[in-house]
GROMACS .gro file of C-alpha atoms in nm:
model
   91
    1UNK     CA    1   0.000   0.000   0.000
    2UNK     CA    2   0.128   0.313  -0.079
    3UNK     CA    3  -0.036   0.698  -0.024
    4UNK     CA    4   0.114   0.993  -0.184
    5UNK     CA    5   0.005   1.287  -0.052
    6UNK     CA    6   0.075   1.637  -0.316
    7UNK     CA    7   0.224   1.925  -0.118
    8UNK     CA    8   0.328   2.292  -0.244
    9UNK     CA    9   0.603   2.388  -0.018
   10UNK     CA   10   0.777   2.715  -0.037
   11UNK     CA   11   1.053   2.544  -0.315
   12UNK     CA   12   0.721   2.434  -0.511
   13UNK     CA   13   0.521   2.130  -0.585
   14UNK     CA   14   0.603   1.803  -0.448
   15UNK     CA   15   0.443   1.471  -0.366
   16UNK     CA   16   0.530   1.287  -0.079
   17UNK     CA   17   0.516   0.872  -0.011
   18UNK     CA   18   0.386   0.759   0.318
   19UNK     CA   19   0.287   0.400   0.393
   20UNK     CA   20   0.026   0.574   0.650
   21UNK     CA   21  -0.266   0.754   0.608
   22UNK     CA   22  -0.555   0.889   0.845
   23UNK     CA   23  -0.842   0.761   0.745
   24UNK     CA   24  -1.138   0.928   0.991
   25UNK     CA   25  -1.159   1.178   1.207
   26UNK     CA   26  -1.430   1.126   1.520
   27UNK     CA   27  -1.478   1.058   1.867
   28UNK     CA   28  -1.248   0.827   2.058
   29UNK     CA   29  -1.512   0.597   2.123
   30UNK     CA   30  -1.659   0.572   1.747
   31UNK     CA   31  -1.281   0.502   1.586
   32UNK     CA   32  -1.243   0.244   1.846
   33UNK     CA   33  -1.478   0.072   1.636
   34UNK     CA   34  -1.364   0.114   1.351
   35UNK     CA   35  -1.017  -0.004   1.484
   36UNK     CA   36  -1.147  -0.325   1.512
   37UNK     CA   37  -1.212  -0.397   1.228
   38UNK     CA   38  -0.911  -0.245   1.068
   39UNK     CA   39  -0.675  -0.442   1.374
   40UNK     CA   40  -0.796  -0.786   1.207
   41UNK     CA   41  -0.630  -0.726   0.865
   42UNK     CA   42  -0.276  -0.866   0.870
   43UNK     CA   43   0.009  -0.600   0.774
   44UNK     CA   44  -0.167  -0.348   0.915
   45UNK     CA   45  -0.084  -0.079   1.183
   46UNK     CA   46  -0.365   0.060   1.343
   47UNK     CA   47  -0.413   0.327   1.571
   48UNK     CA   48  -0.578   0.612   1.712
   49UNK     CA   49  -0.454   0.966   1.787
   50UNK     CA   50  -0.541   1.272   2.001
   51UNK     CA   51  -0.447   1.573   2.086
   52UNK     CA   52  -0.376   1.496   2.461
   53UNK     CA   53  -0.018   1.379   2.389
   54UNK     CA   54   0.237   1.559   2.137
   55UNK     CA   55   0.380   1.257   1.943
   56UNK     CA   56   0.019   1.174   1.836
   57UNK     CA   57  -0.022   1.545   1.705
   58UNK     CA   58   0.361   1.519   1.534
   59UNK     CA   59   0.282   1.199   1.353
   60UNK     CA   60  -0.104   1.347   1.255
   61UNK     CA   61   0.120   1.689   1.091
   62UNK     CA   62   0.314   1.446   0.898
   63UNK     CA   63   0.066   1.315   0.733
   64UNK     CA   64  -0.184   1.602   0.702
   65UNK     CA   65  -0.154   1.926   0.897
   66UNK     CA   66  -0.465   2.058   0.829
   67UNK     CA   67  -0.624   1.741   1.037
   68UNK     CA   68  -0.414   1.894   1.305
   69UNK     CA   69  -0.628   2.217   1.326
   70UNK     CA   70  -0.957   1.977   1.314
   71UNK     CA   71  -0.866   1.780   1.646
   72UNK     CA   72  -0.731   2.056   1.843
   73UNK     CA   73  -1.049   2.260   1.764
   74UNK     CA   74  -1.305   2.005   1.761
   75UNK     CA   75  -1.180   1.790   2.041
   76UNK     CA   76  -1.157   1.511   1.790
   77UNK     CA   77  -0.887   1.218   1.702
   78UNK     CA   78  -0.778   1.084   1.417
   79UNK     CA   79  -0.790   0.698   1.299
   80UNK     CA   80  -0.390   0.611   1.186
   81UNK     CA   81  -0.365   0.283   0.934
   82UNK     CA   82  -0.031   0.253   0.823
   83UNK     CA   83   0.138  -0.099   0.634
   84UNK     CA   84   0.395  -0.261   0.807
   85UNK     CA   85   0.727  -0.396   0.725
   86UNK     CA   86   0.547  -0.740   0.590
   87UNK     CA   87   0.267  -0.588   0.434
   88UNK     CA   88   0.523  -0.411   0.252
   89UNK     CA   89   0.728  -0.715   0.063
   90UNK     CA   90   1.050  -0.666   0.337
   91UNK     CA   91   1.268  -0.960   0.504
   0.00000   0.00000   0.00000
């Protein structure tokens, strides 16, 4: 699995690869749904982020900074599903 994410940086366009992507924003409780089903699928890594520790907001601006401004305001976290090693065709 692979997500490219298109950024214009101050140098111009570029696009980015991540193996990670967020894939909802919503209430703790609701994405720990949805984590469940995700956690089943082998190669993935799933988890959930929040704005009550750093790191999580770090690794949620790598990805998409914008989401960043979404679950400080809102009070929200994100859903993180990101392809392993494995998944990924590595030894």
């Amino acid at each position: 699995m692979i997500w490219l994410s298109y950024v214009t940086g101050p140098n111009g366009p570029s696009i980015r690869i991540f193996y990670t992507a967020i894939v909802d924003i919503d209430t703790r409780e609701r994405l720990e749904i949805l984590r469940s089903l995700f956690s089943q699928r082998e190669g993935l890594d799933v988890k959930i982020l929040c704005r009550d520790d750093l790191k999580d907001l770090y690794h949620i601006a790598r990805i998409d900074p914008d989401v960043v401004e979404i679950v400080l305001k809102k009070d929200l976290c994100a859903l993180m599903i990101s392809a392993n090693a494995k998944a990924m065709g590595s030894r």
